[in-house]
Each structure stands twice: as structure tokens, then as C-alpha cells.
Coordinates of C-alpha atoms and ligand atoms in Angstrom, one line a residue:
M1 CA 33.5 148.8 90.6
D2 CA 33.0 147.6 87.0
A3 CA 33.7 144.3 85.3
G4 CA 37.1 144.3 83.7
A5 CA 38.6 146.7 86.2
R6 CA 41.9 145.9 87.8
I7 CA 41.9 146.9 91.5
D8 CA 43.7 146.4 94.8
A9 CA 41.3 144.3 96.8
F10 CA 43.1 145.0 100.0
A11 CA 42.6 148.8 99.6
E12 CA 38.9 148.2 98.8
V13 CA 38.2 146.0 101.8
R14 CA 40.3 148.3 104.0
S15 CA 38.2 151.3 103.0
C16 CA 35.0 149.3 103.5
I17 CA 35.9 148.1 106.9
R18 CA 37.1 151.5 107.9
R19 CA 33.7 152.9 107.0
I20 CA 32.1 150.2 109.2
A21 CA 34.3 151.0 112.2
I22 CA 33.7 154.8 111.9
R23 CA 30.0 154.3 111.6
G24 CA 29.9 151.9 114.6
L25 CA 31.7 154.4 116.7
F26 CA 30.1 157.7 115.6
G27 CA 26.9 156.6 113.8
Q28 CA 26.3 158.8 110.8
R29 CA 27.9 161.9 112.3
L30 CA 31.4 161.6 110.9
R31 CA 30.4 160.0 107.7
S32 CA 31.4 163.0 105.6
Q33 CA 34.9 162.9 107.2
T34 CA 35.5 159.2 106.7
D35 CA 37.9 159.7 103.8
E36 CA 40.0 162.3 105.6
I37 CA 40.1 160.2 108.8
G38 CA 41.0 157.2 106.7
R39 CA 43.9 159.0 104.9
D40 CA 45.4 160.2 108.2
L41 CA 45.0 156.8 109.9
E42 CA 46.8 155.1 107.1
I43 CA 49.7 157.5 107.4
A44 CA 50.0 156.8 111.2
L45 CA 49.4 153.0 110.8
H46 CA 52.0 152.7 108.0
Y47 CA 54.6 154.3 110.3
T48 CA 53.6 152.0 113.3
N49 CA 54.0 149.0 111.0
T50 CA 57.5 150.0 109.8
S51 CA 60.4 147.8 111.1
P52 CA 62.0 149.4 114.2
F53 CA 65.3 149.2 112.2
L54 CA 64.0 151.6 109.6
R55 CA 62.3 154.0 112.0
F56 CA 63.7 157.4 113.0
D57 CA 61.5 158.7 115.8
H58 CA 62.5 162.3 115.8
D59 CA 60.2 165.2 115.0
L60 CA 62.2 166.7 112.2
P61 CA 60.8 168.3 108.9
F62 CA 59.8 165.9 106.1
T63 CA 60.4 162.7 108.2
P64 CA 57.8 160.0 108.1
Y65 CA 57.7 160.3 111.9
R66 CA 56.6 163.9 111.8
K67 CA 54.0 163.1 109.1
A68 CA 52.7 160.2 111.3
I69 CA 52.4 162.3 114.5
R70 CA 50.7 165.2 112.6
A71 CA 48.3 162.8 111.0
R72 CA 47.5 161.3 114.4
A73 CA 47.0 164.8 115.8
R74 CA 44.5 165.6 113.1
V75 CA 42.4 162.5 113.9
D76 CA 42.6 163.3 117.6
E77 CA 41.3 166.8 116.9
R78 CA 38.3 165.5 114.9
V79 CA 37.4 163.2 117.7
R80 CA 37.9 165.9 120.3
Q81 CA 35.6 168.2 118.4
E82 CA 32.9 165.5 118.1
I83 CA 33.1 164.8 121.9
E84 CA 32.8 168.5 122.5
K85 CA 29.7 168.8 120.2
R86 CA 28.0 165.9 121.8
R87 CA 28.6 167.2 125.3
A88 CA 27.1 170.6 124.2
E89 CA 24.2 169.2 122.1
G90 CA 23.2 166.1 124.2
G91 CA 20.8 163.6 122.7
E92 CA 21.1 160.0 121.9
H93 CA 22.9 158.5 118.9
G94 CA 23.0 154.9 119.8
D95 CA 26.7 154.5 119.0
V96 CA 29.9 153.5 120.8
L97 CA 30.8 157.2 121.5
D98 CA 27.5 157.6 123.4
A99 CA 28.3 154.5 125.4
L100 CA 31.7 155.9 126.4
L101 CA 30.3 159.3 127.3
E102 CA 27.7 157.8 129.5
R103 CA 30.0 155.2 131.0
P104 CA 30.4 155.5 134.8
C105 CA 34.0 155.3 135.9
E106 CA 35.2 154.4 139.3
H107 CA 38.8 155.5 139.3
A108 CA 40.6 158.6 140.5
G109 CA 37.4 160.0 142.1
Q110 CA 35.7 160.7 138.7
D111 CA 32.1 159.9 137.9
Y112 CA 32.7 159.5 134.2
L113 CA 35.6 159.0 131.8
D114 CA 37.2 162.4 131.0
D115 CA 37.5 163.7 127.4
L116 CA 41.2 162.6 127.0
E117 CA 40.4 159.1 128.1
I118 CA 37.4 158.9 125.8
R119 CA 39.4 160.3 122.9
D120 CA 42.2 157.7 123.4
Q121 CA 39.7 154.9 123.7
V122 CA 38.0 156.0 120.5
I123 CA 41.3 156.2 118.6
S124 CA 42.4 152.8 119.8
L125 CA 39.0 151.3 118.8
I126 CA 39.2 152.9 115.3
A127 CA 42.7 151.7 114.7
S128 CA 42.5 148.3 116.2
G129 CA 38.9 147.9 114.9
Y130 CA 39.8 148.3 111.3
D131 CA 43.5 147.5 110.8
S132 CA 43.4 143.9 111.9
S133 CA 40.0 143.1 110.5
S134 CA 40.7 144.6 107.1
T135 CA 44.0 142.8 107.0
A136 CA 42.3 139.5 107.6
A137 CA 39.8 140.5 104.9
G138 CA 42.6 141.2 102.4
W139 CA 44.1 137.8 103.1
A140 CA 40.7 136.3 102.8
V141 CA 40.5 137.5 99.2
H142 CA 43.9 136.1 98.5
A143 CA 42.9 132.8 100.1
L144 CA 39.8 132.5 97.9
L145 CA 41.6 133.4 94.8
T146 CA 44.3 130.7 95.5
H147 CA 41.7 128.1 96.6
P148 CA 38.8 128.5 94.1
H149 CA 37.1 125.3 95.3
V150 CA 36.7 127.0 98.7
A151 CA 35.1 130.1 97.1
D152 CA 32.7 127.7 95.3
R153 CA 31.7 126.0 98.6
I154 CA 31.1 129.3 100.3
R155 CA 29.0 130.4 97.3
E156 CA 26.9 127.2 97.5
E157 CA 26.4 127.6 101.2
V158 CA 25.4 131.3 100.9
E159 CA 23.0 130.4 98.0
Q160 CA 21.4 127.7 100.2
V161 CA 21.2 129.7 103.4
V162 CA 20.6 133.2 102.2
G163 CA 19.1 132.8 98.7
D164 CA 18.0 136.1 97.3
E165 CA 17.3 137.7 100.7
D166 CA 19.4 140.4 102.3
L167 CA 22.1 138.9 104.5
N168 CA 21.1 139.1 108.2
V169 CA 22.4 138.0 111.5
E170 CA 20.3 134.8 111.5
H171 CA 21.9 133.8 108.2
L172 CA 25.3 134.4 109.5
A173 CA 24.8 132.0 112.4
K174 CA 24.0 129.3 109.9
L175 CA 27.0 129.8 107.6
D176 CA 29.1 127.0 109.1
Y177 CA 31.5 126.4 106.3
T178 CA 32.1 130.2 105.9
G179 CA 32.9 130.3 109.6
W180 CA 35.5 127.6 109.3
C181 CA 37.0 129.6 106.4
V182 CA 37.3 132.6 108.7
N183 CA 39.1 130.5 111.3
E184 CA 41.4 129.1 108.7
I185 CA 42.2 132.6 107.4
L186 CA 42.9 133.7 111.0
R187 CA 45.1 130.7 111.5
L188 CA 47.3 130.8 108.4
Y189 CA 47.2 134.6 107.7
T190 CA 46.9 135.8 111.3
P191 CA 47.0 139.6 111.2
G192 CA 48.8 140.0 114.5
V193 CA 52.0 138.1 114.2
L194 CA 53.5 138.9 117.6
T195 CA 52.1 139.7 121.0
G196 CA 53.9 140.6 124.2
R197 CA 53.6 140.5 128.0
T198 CA 55.7 141.6 130.9
T199 CA 56.0 139.0 133.6
T200 CA 54.6 140.2 137.0
T201 CA 56.1 137.2 138.9
D202 CA 58.9 134.7 138.2
I203 CA 57.5 132.0 136.0
E204 CA 58.7 128.6 134.9
F205 CA 58.2 127.6 131.3
A206 CA 59.5 124.6 129.5
G207 CA 62.2 124.1 132.1
H208 CA 63.4 127.7 132.1
V209 CA 62.7 130.3 134.8
I210 CA 61.7 133.7 133.4
P211 CA 62.3 136.3 136.1
R212 CA 59.7 138.9 137.1
G213 CA 59.7 142.1 135.0
R214 CA 60.9 140.5 131.7
R215 CA 59.4 141.2 128.3
V216 CA 58.1 137.9 126.8
L217 CA 57.0 137.7 123.2
Y218 CA 55.0 134.9 121.6
S219 CA 54.2 134.6 117.9
Q220 CA 50.7 133.7 116.7
Y221 CA 52.1 133.2 113.2
V222 CA 54.6 130.6 114.4
T223 CA 52.1 128.9 116.8
H224 CA 49.5 128.6 114.1
R225 CA 52.0 126.9 111.7
L226 CA 53.6 124.3 114.1
P227 CA 53.4 120.8 112.7
E228 CA 53.2 119.4 116.2
L229 CA 49.9 121.3 116.8
W230 CA 48.3 121.2 113.3
S231 CA 48.1 118.3 110.8
D232 CA 49.2 119.5 107.4
A233 CA 49.9 122.8 109.1
L234 CA 50.7 124.8 106.0
V235 CA 47.6 123.6 104.1
F236 CA 44.6 125.9 103.8
E237 CA 41.9 123.4 104.9
P238 CA 38.7 124.9 106.4
E239 CA 37.3 121.4 107.0
R240 CA 39.8 120.9 109.8
W241 CA 37.3 123.1 111.8
N242 CA 34.4 120.7 111.2
R243 CA 33.6 119.1 114.5
D244 CA 31.5 116.4 112.8
A245 CA 34.2 115.3 110.4
P246 CA 35.8 111.9 111.1
G247 CA 39.2 112.4 112.8
Y248 CA 38.4 116.0 114.0
R249 CA 40.9 117.2 116.5
E250 CA 40.0 119.9 119.0
P251 CA 42.8 122.5 118.9
I252 CA 44.6 122.4 122.3
P253 CA 44.3 125.5 124.5
F254 CA 46.4 128.4 123.3
S255 CA 47.2 126.8 120.0
F256 CA 44.8 129.1 118.1
V257 CA 45.3 132.7 119.4
P258 CA 44.7 135.2 116.6
F259 CA 43.0 137.4 119.2
G260 CA 45.6 136.8 121.9
A261 CA 44.5 135.3 125.2
G262 CA 43.9 136.0 128.8
F263 CA 42.8 139.3 130.4
R264 CA 44.0 141.4 127.5
R265 CA 42.4 139.3 124.8
C266 CA 41.0 141.3 121.9
I267 CA 37.7 142.9 122.9
G268 CA 36.6 143.0 119.3
Y269 CA 36.9 139.3 118.5
A270 CA 33.2 138.4 118.3
F271 CA 32.5 141.5 116.1
A272 CA 35.5 140.7 113.9
E273 CA 34.5 137.1 113.3
L274 CA 31.0 138.1 112.4
E275 CA 32.2 141.0 110.2
L276 CA 34.5 138.6 108.3
R277 CA 31.8 136.0 107.8
A278 CA 29.5 138.7 106.4
M279 CA 32.2 140.0 104.2
L280 CA 33.1 136.6 102.7
A281 CA 29.4 135.9 102.1
E282 CA 28.8 139.2 100.3
L283 CA 32.0 138.9 98.4
V284 CA 31.2 135.6 96.8
R285 CA 27.6 136.7 96.1
R286 CA 28.3 140.0 94.5
V287 CA 31.6 139.8 92.7
E288 CA 33.7 137.4 90.8
L289 CA 37.4 138.1 91.1
T290 CA 40.4 136.6 89.4
S291 CA 44.1 136.9 90.2
V292 CA 46.3 139.3 88.1
P293 CA 48.7 137.1 86.2
G294 CA 52.3 137.4 87.6
A295 CA 51.2 139.1 90.8
H296 CA 52.8 137.7 94.0
V297 CA 51.2 138.5 97.3
R298 CA 53.7 138.5 100.1
P299 CA 53.5 139.5 103.7
V300 CA 55.1 142.6 105.3
G301 CA 54.8 144.4 108.6
V302 CA 55.8 144.2 112.3
A303 CA 52.6 145.2 114.0
T304 CA 50.2 143.7 111.5
M305 CA 50.9 141.3 108.7
W306 CA 49.7 143.2 105.6
P307 CA 49.9 141.9 102.1
K308 CA 52.8 143.7 100.7
D309 CA 51.7 145.8 97.6
G310 CA 48.1 144.8 98.3
V311 CA 46.1 142.1 96.7
P312 CA 45.8 142.9 92.9
V313 CA 42.7 141.4 91.3
E314 CA 40.7 141.6 88.1
V315 CA 36.9 142.0 88.4
A316 CA 35.4 139.4 86.2
A317 CA 31.8 140.1 87.0
V318 CA 29.7 142.2 89.3
R319 CA 26.2 141.2 90.6
L320 CA 24.8 144.0 92.7
Ligands
HEM401 C1 40.5 139.9 112.7 C2 40.4 141.0 113.5 C3 41.2 141.2 114.7 C4 42.3 140.6 115.2 C5 43.1 139.5 114.5 C6 42.7 141.2 116.5 C7 43.8 140.9 117.2 C8 44.1 141.4 118.4 C9 45.2 141.0 119.3 C10 46.2 139.9 118.9 C11 45.2 141.8 120.4 C12 46.2 141.7 121.6 C13 45.6 140.7 122.6 C14 46.6 140.3 123.6 O1 47.5 141.1 124.0 O2 46.4 139.2 124.2 C15 44.1 142.7 120.3 C16 43.7 143.6 121.2 C17 42.7 144.5 121.0 N1 41.8 144.6 120.0 FE1 41.7 143.3 118.4 N2 41.7 142.2 116.7 C18 40.8 142.2 115.7 C19 39.7 143.0 115.7 C20 39.4 144.0 116.6 C21 38.2 144.8 116.5 C22 37.1 144.7 115.4 C23 38.2 145.7 117.6 C24 37.3 146.7 118.0 C25 36.0 146.8 117.6 C26 39.4 145.4 118.3 C27 39.8 146.0 119.4 C28 40.9 145.6 120.2 C29 41.3 146.3 121.4 C30 40.7 147.6 122.0 C31 42.4 145.6 122.0 C32 43.2 145.9 123.2 C33 42.6 145.1 124.4 C34 43.4 145.3 125.7 O3 44.5 145.7 125.7 O4 42.8 145.0 126.7 N3 40.1 144.3 117.7 N4 43.4 142.4 119.1

């Protein structure tokens, strides 16, 4: 990336976070295939994120549906081959795939997860592990460009805490303001806009009885913007997360739910928060970005709220 270049910051952070996800899952082993896996995942995820009214789920030639299922099948095949190789070669790689292969499993009389279960776990970890995080990262760039004073405060904090050292996990724990920014990004630009459950018993909610077996949807996007829950709900204000600030109000339970809640809460939340903190810190240290005049960043998507047409930026300076 050179100074003066015009790029889509969303595509850049997406590719970066995809590499992190693939490396976490497979160590260095699938590194050479990262771009191909990325291309196929993007095809499949774009289809998943299309409005149900525009979808045509029939396996016919040249349809986006066929392209999506073929792309997904190619990723499945790569993962299947890797599982097969590992089983044949043995050895330790210290990654998530190793952990899944060695994981005892107590259902259906099996000792371990079978290959299909492992493959499906891996695919769901790759997709959920990079789609939501990179979406938050894309919105983070947008938030910093539209709130330059916030970017300046992160830069000051990073200079104070990290200085010239390489960023490490101890630094990340001390980057309080940067952490508040991550929360504020996940509040206002929550990647998952809608989450659902099926009721397993009759439940009463707000004076209504919802019978057993009904689909119930709630929206993180709406919840995070309700004026009765958040003061100046639509204002991007990281300081609202500062517990030591006068007038600090602890968010009430279930008012901040970017990762869902309950038994099926996102399993990657701690990793994602740390990853976003690290990304913000490195971003303000290493590059200076400016908005492209006339570019409007708007949301789109049903599964994940992507920035429609990406986040176009100009690279003003690079400090590697
Ligand atoms: C900013 C980043 C992320 C956001 C906003 C996010 C959001 C969510 C949401 C809303 C759910 C549904 C929870 C529910 O139904 O209550 C979920 C589930 C899940 N997430 Fe994330 N996620 C993020 C990052 C990650 C990462 C990094 C991973 C993996 C490393 C991951 C793996 C998963 C998995 C496997 C599930 C399914 C859990 C289950 O059904 O039990 N997510 N996530």
C-alpha cells in the first residue's frame, strides 16, 4: 500500500482478518491457499447476505445459487483434504484443527468428532470468524474517518502505551480508550443486525404470550439505538463506556448484545474484541487515511451489515 493510493479499506481489512482466521485454524499449512479460499468464501457469503426476496435457491446453470454452492463445495474439499492429511501424517501443529481432531466427543457412541463434523465446525469457524469481525473492522475505519478526534485520541493512547515497541497482549489490556471505541463501533455499527430463537416453552413478554415453537427475532441494530436505553443514542461517543466518567450509566442487561446472549452467545467474542483492539491500534500507528470526497458509506445486508460498496479511502501516509 503506497501513499496516494485510493483503496477500499473494507476489502483490505477483510482480507487481513481472513488471513488471521485461516492461520488460527490451520497454522501455516493452508497459507498458500488463503486467496483461493477467500475468493470462494466471498462468493458463498455474498449469496447468504442477499435479501431473501432476491434469492432464487435452485441449482440451475449460471445462477448465483449454483455459484455459491459450488464455491462452498470447493472450500469443503480443501478442508476435507487437510483433515485427511493430518490424520495420515499425525504430528502437532498447535492450531484449532488439531484441537478439534483431538477433541473427545461423548455423543452417538463416538470417541472423537467424525470428519464431517470437524469439517462443518471448521467452515463455520472460518465464516463466522472473519465475516463479522472484518465487517466491524470496516465500519471502524469509517468511524475513525468520520470522527478524526477519536482517531487522534487512539493514536495518543497507543503512543503512550506502546511507544516504538511491537504491539503485544499486555499493551492491548492497557488500551482503555481503544477498547471503548471497539464497544462503540459494535454498538452503532453492529455487524449482526438480527438474531433469532425458537421458543421451547410458552413465554410471556411485555404482556404478550408467545406460544412454544414460534420463531422470535430480535434486532441488535434497533436495541443499540433505542433512546430509552442510550443517551444520545445515535452519537458515536466512546466516552460513554468510561466507568470513571461522571454520570456513567452501566448498560442494563441485554441492552448491548453485538454477540447475542445466552447459551448460543458468540464463542469468538473475546477473540474478536482483542482482534479489533489490535487492528485499531495498528491502523492509527501505521497509516493515515482520508475519506474519498463524495463517497457515501451506506449499510447493506441481511445476515451481516456490510458497508455497501466498501469504505473507499485515500492513503495519505504509510509508516511501516
Ligand atoms: C465482531 C465480531 C463478531 C460478532 C459481532 C459476532 C456476532 C455473533 C452473533 C450475533 C452470534 C449469534 C449469537 C446468538 O445467537 O445469540 C454469533 C455466533 C457465533 N460466532 Fe460470532 N461474532 C463475531 C466474531 C466471531 C469470531 C471471531 C468467531 C470465531 C473465532 C465467531 C464464531 C461464532 C460461532 C461459532 C457462533 C455460533 C455459536 C453457537 O451457535 O453456539 N464469531 N456471533
